[in-house]
Short mmCIF file of N, CA and C in Angstrom, two decimals:
data_model
loop_
_atom_site.label_atom_id
_atom_site.label_comp_id
_atom_site.label_asym_id
_atom_site.label_seq_id
_atom_site.Cartn_x
_atom_site.Cartn_y
_atom_site.Cartn_z
N UNK A 1 12.94 -7.92 -35.65
CA UNK A 1 13.47 -7.27 -34.46
C UNK A 1 14.23 -8.30 -33.64
N UNK A 2 15.45 -7.96 -33.30
CA UNK A 2 16.24 -8.81 -32.41
C UNK A 2 15.82 -8.54 -30.97
N UNK A 3 16.03 -9.52 -30.14
CA UNK A 3 15.67 -9.38 -28.72
C UNK A 3 16.76 -9.95 -27.85
N UNK A 4 16.94 -9.33 -26.72
CA UNK A 4 17.74 -9.87 -25.62
C UNK A 4 16.73 -10.22 -24.55
N UNK A 5 16.88 -11.39 -23.92
CA UNK A 5 15.88 -11.78 -22.93
C UNK A 5 16.50 -12.37 -21.68
N UNK A 6 15.71 -12.29 -20.62
CA UNK A 6 16.01 -12.92 -19.34
C UNK A 6 14.74 -13.65 -18.92
N UNK A 7 14.85 -14.92 -18.60
CA UNK A 7 13.69 -15.71 -18.19
C UNK A 7 13.84 -16.20 -16.76
N UNK A 8 12.76 -16.08 -16.01
CA UNK A 8 12.70 -16.69 -14.69
C UNK A 8 13.62 -16.10 -13.64
N UNK A 9 13.96 -14.81 -13.79
CA UNK A 9 14.80 -14.16 -12.79
C UNK A 9 14.00 -13.96 -11.50
N UNK A 10 14.49 -14.50 -10.41
CA UNK A 10 13.80 -14.37 -9.13
C UNK A 10 14.45 -13.28 -8.29
N UNK A 11 13.60 -12.40 -7.77
CA UNK A 11 14.06 -11.30 -6.93
C UNK A 11 13.21 -11.26 -5.67
N UNK A 12 13.81 -10.81 -4.58
CA UNK A 12 13.08 -10.62 -3.33
C UNK A 12 12.82 -9.13 -3.16
N UNK A 13 11.59 -8.81 -2.77
CA UNK A 13 11.22 -7.41 -2.61
C UNK A 13 10.11 -7.27 -1.59
N UNK A 14 9.88 -6.06 -1.16
CA UNK A 14 8.76 -5.78 -0.29
C UNK A 14 7.59 -5.38 -1.18
N UNK A 15 6.55 -6.21 -1.21
CA UNK A 15 5.41 -5.96 -2.10
C UNK A 15 4.15 -6.52 -1.47
N UNK A 16 3.06 -5.80 -1.60
CA UNK A 16 1.78 -6.30 -1.12
C UNK A 16 0.96 -5.24 -0.41
N UNK A 17 -0.34 -5.49 -0.37
CA UNK A 17 -1.26 -4.52 0.24
C UNK A 17 -1.69 -4.89 1.65
N UNK A 18 -1.52 -6.15 2.02
CA UNK A 18 -1.96 -6.59 3.34
C UNK A 18 -0.91 -6.24 4.40
N UNK A 19 -1.37 -5.99 5.61
CA UNK A 19 -0.46 -5.62 6.69
C UNK A 19 0.66 -6.63 6.88
N UNK A 20 0.34 -7.92 6.82
CA UNK A 20 1.35 -8.94 7.03
C UNK A 20 2.41 -8.92 5.93
N UNK A 21 2.06 -8.44 4.73
CA UNK A 21 3.02 -8.38 3.63
C UNK A 21 4.00 -7.22 3.78
N UNK A 22 3.64 -6.23 4.53
CA UNK A 22 4.47 -5.04 4.65
C UNK A 22 5.70 -5.27 5.53
N UNK A 23 5.71 -6.39 6.24
CA UNK A 23 6.85 -6.67 7.11
C UNK A 23 7.75 -7.80 6.64
N UNK A 24 7.49 -8.31 5.43
CA UNK A 24 8.31 -9.41 4.91
C UNK A 24 8.73 -9.12 3.47
N UNK A 25 9.74 -9.83 3.04
CA UNK A 25 10.15 -9.76 1.63
C UNK A 25 9.56 -10.97 0.92
N UNK A 26 9.10 -10.76 -0.30
CA UNK A 26 8.50 -11.84 -1.07
C UNK A 26 9.22 -11.99 -2.41
N UNK A 27 9.13 -13.17 -2.95
CA UNK A 27 9.77 -13.49 -4.23
C UNK A 27 8.85 -13.09 -5.39
N UNK A 28 9.43 -12.44 -6.37
CA UNK A 28 8.77 -12.22 -7.66
C UNK A 28 9.62 -12.90 -8.72
N UNK A 29 8.95 -13.42 -9.75
CA UNK A 29 9.66 -14.03 -10.87
C UNK A 29 9.45 -13.16 -12.10
N UNK A 30 10.53 -12.79 -12.78
CA UNK A 30 10.47 -11.87 -13.91
C UNK A 30 10.94 -12.53 -15.20
N UNK A 31 10.21 -12.21 -16.27
CA UNK A 31 10.62 -12.55 -17.62
C UNK A 31 10.69 -11.23 -18.38
N UNK A 32 11.80 -11.00 -19.06
CA UNK A 32 12.04 -9.73 -19.73
C UNK A 32 12.51 -9.97 -21.15
N UNK A 33 11.91 -9.26 -22.10
CA UNK A 33 12.36 -9.24 -23.49
C UNK A 33 12.64 -7.79 -23.85
N UNK A 34 13.78 -7.54 -24.47
CA UNK A 34 14.16 -6.18 -24.85
C UNK A 34 14.55 -6.16 -26.33
N UNK A 35 14.01 -5.18 -27.06
CA UNK A 35 14.43 -5.00 -28.44
C UNK A 35 15.87 -4.49 -28.43
N UNK A 36 16.71 -5.13 -29.25
CA UNK A 36 18.11 -4.70 -29.32
C UNK A 36 18.72 -5.25 -30.61
N UNK A 37 19.35 -4.42 -31.37
CA UNK A 37 20.02 -4.86 -32.59
C UNK A 37 21.29 -5.62 -32.21
N UNK A 38 21.31 -6.91 -32.45
CA UNK A 38 22.48 -7.71 -32.06
C UNK A 38 23.53 -7.79 -33.16
N UNK A 39 23.24 -7.25 -34.34
CA UNK A 39 24.21 -7.31 -35.42
C UNK A 39 25.49 -6.53 -35.12
N UNK A 40 25.33 -5.33 -34.56
CA UNK A 40 26.51 -4.49 -34.28
C UNK A 40 27.45 -5.15 -33.27
N UNK A 41 26.95 -5.59 -32.12
CA UNK A 41 27.88 -6.25 -31.20
C UNK A 41 28.41 -7.57 -31.74
N UNK A 42 27.59 -8.28 -32.51
CA UNK A 42 28.03 -9.56 -33.06
C UNK A 42 29.14 -9.36 -34.09
N UNK A 43 29.02 -8.34 -34.91
CA UNK A 43 30.02 -8.12 -35.96
C UNK A 43 31.38 -7.77 -35.37
N UNK A 44 31.37 -7.06 -34.25
CA UNK A 44 32.64 -6.66 -33.61
C UNK A 44 33.01 -7.59 -32.47
N UNK A 45 32.08 -8.44 -32.06
CA UNK A 45 32.28 -9.35 -30.92
C UNK A 45 32.70 -8.57 -29.68
N UNK A 46 31.96 -7.45 -29.44
CA UNK A 46 32.29 -6.55 -28.34
C UNK A 46 31.11 -6.41 -27.37
N UNK A 47 31.35 -6.72 -26.12
CA UNK A 47 30.33 -6.58 -25.09
C UNK A 47 29.88 -5.13 -24.94
N UNK A 48 30.77 -4.18 -25.16
CA UNK A 48 30.43 -2.77 -24.99
C UNK A 48 29.34 -2.30 -25.95
N UNK A 49 29.11 -3.04 -27.02
CA UNK A 49 28.07 -2.69 -27.99
C UNK A 49 26.79 -3.51 -27.78
N UNK A 50 26.83 -4.43 -26.85
CA UNK A 50 25.69 -5.32 -26.60
C UNK A 50 24.84 -4.80 -25.45
N UNK A 51 23.62 -5.31 -25.37
CA UNK A 51 22.79 -5.09 -24.19
C UNK A 51 23.19 -6.19 -23.21
N UNK A 52 23.94 -5.84 -22.23
CA UNK A 52 24.56 -6.79 -21.29
C UNK A 52 23.51 -7.35 -20.33
N UNK A 53 23.11 -8.59 -20.55
CA UNK A 53 22.06 -9.16 -19.71
C UNK A 53 22.50 -9.37 -18.27
N UNK A 54 23.80 -9.52 -18.04
CA UNK A 54 24.28 -9.61 -16.65
C UNK A 54 24.09 -8.27 -15.94
N UNK A 55 24.37 -7.17 -16.64
CA UNK A 55 24.15 -5.84 -16.08
C UNK A 55 22.66 -5.57 -15.87
N UNK A 56 21.84 -6.01 -16.82
CA UNK A 56 20.38 -5.88 -16.66
C UNK A 56 19.91 -6.61 -15.41
N UNK A 57 20.34 -7.86 -15.27
CA UNK A 57 19.92 -8.67 -14.12
C UNK A 57 20.37 -8.03 -12.81
N UNK A 58 21.58 -7.53 -12.78
CA UNK A 58 22.08 -6.87 -11.57
C UNK A 58 21.26 -5.63 -11.24
N UNK A 59 20.89 -4.87 -12.26
CA UNK A 59 20.09 -3.65 -12.02
C UNK A 59 18.70 -4.01 -11.53
N UNK A 60 18.13 -5.08 -12.07
CA UNK A 60 16.81 -5.53 -11.63
C UNK A 60 16.87 -5.97 -10.17
N UNK A 61 17.91 -6.71 -9.80
CA UNK A 61 18.08 -7.15 -8.42
C UNK A 61 18.20 -5.94 -7.49
N UNK A 62 18.99 -4.95 -7.88
CA UNK A 62 19.15 -3.75 -7.06
C UNK A 62 17.83 -2.99 -6.93
N UNK A 63 17.10 -2.86 -8.04
CA UNK A 63 15.80 -2.18 -8.01
C UNK A 63 14.86 -2.88 -7.04
N UNK A 64 14.78 -4.21 -7.14
CA UNK A 64 13.89 -4.99 -6.27
C UNK A 64 14.30 -4.84 -4.80
N UNK A 65 15.58 -4.79 -4.55
CA UNK A 65 16.07 -4.65 -3.18
C UNK A 65 15.66 -3.34 -2.53
N UNK A 66 15.49 -2.31 -3.34
CA UNK A 66 15.11 -0.98 -2.83
C UNK A 66 13.61 -0.72 -2.89
N UNK A 67 12.88 -1.50 -3.68
CA UNK A 67 11.46 -1.24 -3.93
C UNK A 67 10.59 -1.47 -2.69
N UNK A 68 9.56 -0.66 -2.58
CA UNK A 68 8.59 -0.75 -1.48
C UNK A 68 7.21 -0.41 -2.04
N UNK A 69 6.67 -1.28 -2.91
CA UNK A 69 5.40 -0.98 -3.57
C UNK A 69 4.27 -1.85 -3.02
N UNK A 70 3.07 -1.34 -3.14
CA UNK A 70 1.88 -2.10 -2.78
C UNK A 70 1.52 -3.07 -3.91
N UNK A 71 1.57 -2.58 -5.15
CA UNK A 71 1.06 -3.34 -6.29
C UNK A 71 2.17 -3.86 -7.20
N UNK A 72 1.94 -5.05 -7.73
CA UNK A 72 2.82 -5.62 -8.75
C UNK A 72 2.82 -4.71 -9.98
N UNK A 73 1.68 -4.10 -10.27
CA UNK A 73 1.57 -3.18 -11.40
C UNK A 73 2.55 -2.01 -11.27
N UNK A 74 2.64 -1.46 -10.08
CA UNK A 74 3.56 -0.35 -9.84
C UNK A 74 5.00 -0.81 -9.99
N UNK A 75 5.32 -1.96 -9.43
CA UNK A 75 6.67 -2.52 -9.57
C UNK A 75 7.04 -2.65 -11.04
N UNK A 76 6.15 -3.24 -11.83
CA UNK A 76 6.42 -3.46 -13.25
C UNK A 76 6.60 -2.15 -14.00
N UNK A 77 5.71 -1.21 -13.77
CA UNK A 77 5.77 0.07 -14.48
C UNK A 77 7.05 0.83 -14.16
N UNK A 78 7.40 0.91 -12.91
CA UNK A 78 8.60 1.65 -12.51
C UNK A 78 9.88 0.96 -12.97
N UNK A 79 9.89 -0.37 -12.89
CA UNK A 79 11.07 -1.10 -13.36
C UNK A 79 11.25 -0.91 -14.86
N UNK A 80 10.18 -1.02 -15.62
CA UNK A 80 10.27 -0.84 -17.07
C UNK A 80 10.85 0.54 -17.41
N UNK A 81 10.34 1.58 -16.76
CA UNK A 81 10.83 2.93 -17.01
C UNK A 81 12.30 3.08 -16.66
N UNK A 82 12.70 2.48 -15.55
CA UNK A 82 14.10 2.54 -15.12
C UNK A 82 15.02 1.87 -16.13
N UNK A 83 14.66 0.67 -16.57
CA UNK A 83 15.51 -0.07 -17.50
C UNK A 83 15.59 0.63 -18.86
N UNK A 84 14.47 1.14 -19.33
CA UNK A 84 14.48 1.83 -20.63
C UNK A 84 15.36 3.07 -20.58
N UNK A 85 15.24 3.83 -19.49
CA UNK A 85 16.01 5.07 -19.36
C UNK A 85 17.51 4.79 -19.18
N UNK A 86 17.85 3.85 -18.32
CA UNK A 86 19.26 3.61 -17.99
C UNK A 86 20.02 2.84 -19.06
N UNK A 87 19.32 1.97 -19.80
CA UNK A 87 20.02 1.15 -20.79
C UNK A 87 19.72 1.56 -22.23
N UNK A 88 18.84 2.55 -22.42
CA UNK A 88 18.50 3.00 -23.77
C UNK A 88 17.72 1.96 -24.56
N UNK A 89 16.88 1.21 -23.88
CA UNK A 89 16.09 0.16 -24.52
C UNK A 89 14.87 0.80 -25.20
N UNK A 90 14.69 0.57 -26.52
CA UNK A 90 13.58 1.21 -27.22
C UNK A 90 12.21 0.55 -26.99
N UNK A 91 12.22 -0.74 -26.68
CA UNK A 91 10.98 -1.50 -26.47
C UNK A 91 11.28 -2.64 -25.51
N UNK A 92 10.33 -2.92 -24.63
CA UNK A 92 10.47 -4.10 -23.78
C UNK A 92 9.12 -4.69 -23.43
N UNK A 93 9.16 -5.95 -23.11
CA UNK A 93 8.00 -6.67 -22.56
C UNK A 93 8.47 -7.26 -21.24
N UNK A 94 7.72 -6.97 -20.18
CA UNK A 94 8.07 -7.41 -18.84
C UNK A 94 6.90 -8.16 -18.23
N UNK A 95 7.17 -9.36 -17.78
CA UNK A 95 6.16 -10.18 -17.09
C UNK A 95 6.63 -10.34 -15.66
N UNK A 96 5.79 -9.95 -14.71
CA UNK A 96 6.10 -10.06 -13.28
C UNK A 96 5.08 -11.01 -12.66
N UNK A 97 5.58 -12.11 -12.11
CA UNK A 97 4.73 -13.12 -11.49
C UNK A 97 4.97 -13.12 -9.98
N UNK A 98 3.87 -13.16 -9.24
CA UNK A 98 3.94 -13.25 -7.78
C UNK A 98 3.45 -14.65 -7.39
N UNK A 99 4.39 -15.59 -7.24
CA UNK A 99 4.01 -16.96 -6.89
C UNK A 99 3.35 -17.02 -5.52
N UNK A 100 2.34 -17.85 -5.38
CA UNK A 100 1.72 -18.06 -4.08
C UNK A 100 0.72 -17.01 -3.66
N UNK A 101 0.51 -15.97 -4.45
CA UNK A 101 -0.43 -14.91 -4.06
C UNK A 101 -1.87 -15.42 -4.04
N UNK A 102 -2.18 -16.34 -4.94
CA UNK A 102 -3.48 -17.02 -4.96
C UNK A 102 -3.18 -18.50 -4.78
N UNK A 103 -3.58 -19.08 -3.65
CA UNK A 103 -3.17 -20.45 -3.33
C UNK A 103 -3.46 -21.48 -4.42
N UNK A 104 -4.54 -21.35 -5.15
CA UNK A 104 -4.90 -22.34 -6.16
C UNK A 104 -4.18 -22.12 -7.50
N UNK A 105 -3.39 -21.05 -7.59
CA UNK A 105 -2.69 -20.74 -8.84
C UNK A 105 -1.17 -20.85 -8.66
N UNK A 106 -0.49 -21.22 -9.72
CA UNK A 106 0.98 -21.28 -9.67
C UNK A 106 1.58 -19.89 -9.50
N UNK A 107 0.87 -18.91 -9.98
CA UNK A 107 1.33 -17.53 -9.86
C UNK A 107 0.33 -16.60 -10.51
N UNK A 108 0.37 -15.36 -10.10
CA UNK A 108 -0.45 -14.31 -10.70
C UNK A 108 0.47 -13.12 -10.94
N UNK A 109 0.04 -12.20 -11.79
CA UNK A 109 0.88 -11.04 -12.02
C UNK A 109 0.41 -10.22 -13.19
N UNK A 110 1.36 -9.49 -13.76
CA UNK A 110 1.06 -8.62 -14.89
C UNK A 110 2.15 -8.77 -15.97
N UNK A 111 1.75 -8.45 -17.18
CA UNK A 111 2.70 -8.38 -18.28
C UNK A 111 2.46 -7.04 -18.97
N UNK A 112 3.52 -6.27 -19.14
CA UNK A 112 3.40 -4.97 -19.78
C UNK A 112 4.36 -4.90 -20.97
N UNK A 113 4.02 -4.06 -21.91
CA UNK A 113 4.86 -3.81 -23.07
C UNK A 113 4.98 -2.30 -23.21
N UNK A 114 6.20 -1.80 -23.31
CA UNK A 114 6.43 -0.37 -23.38
C UNK A 114 7.41 -0.04 -24.49
N UNK A 115 7.23 1.13 -25.09
CA UNK A 115 8.15 1.60 -26.12
C UNK A 115 7.69 1.22 -27.51
N UNK A 116 8.57 1.41 -28.47
CA UNK A 116 8.29 1.15 -29.89
C UNK A 116 9.20 0.06 -30.40
N UNK A 117 8.62 -0.84 -31.13
CA UNK A 117 9.41 -1.96 -31.70
C UNK A 117 10.30 -1.48 -32.80
#
């Protein structure tokens, strides 16, 4: 299975369950892997046949800008569904890290896998 990936994409969003979190934007770090056949776009050397990672990144940024979730789990689940539906992605793995949420840890978060390989 071929994959298109984005590593370490940082987005600002409104996320958290505590009152103080509801009034600020916080950084999330995302790692995304998407199943995608790269032979077709490679053979024609055409962006229109590829899974455009710049378009993916822009959509993720826009999603985060509009999001207002309590849980990282909800953010991940809704983002995965949005990307799969809008880009026709058959399978993805999404890791969402919330740096600084636990002071003694570099980050905490969730990793989900959706769709069929």
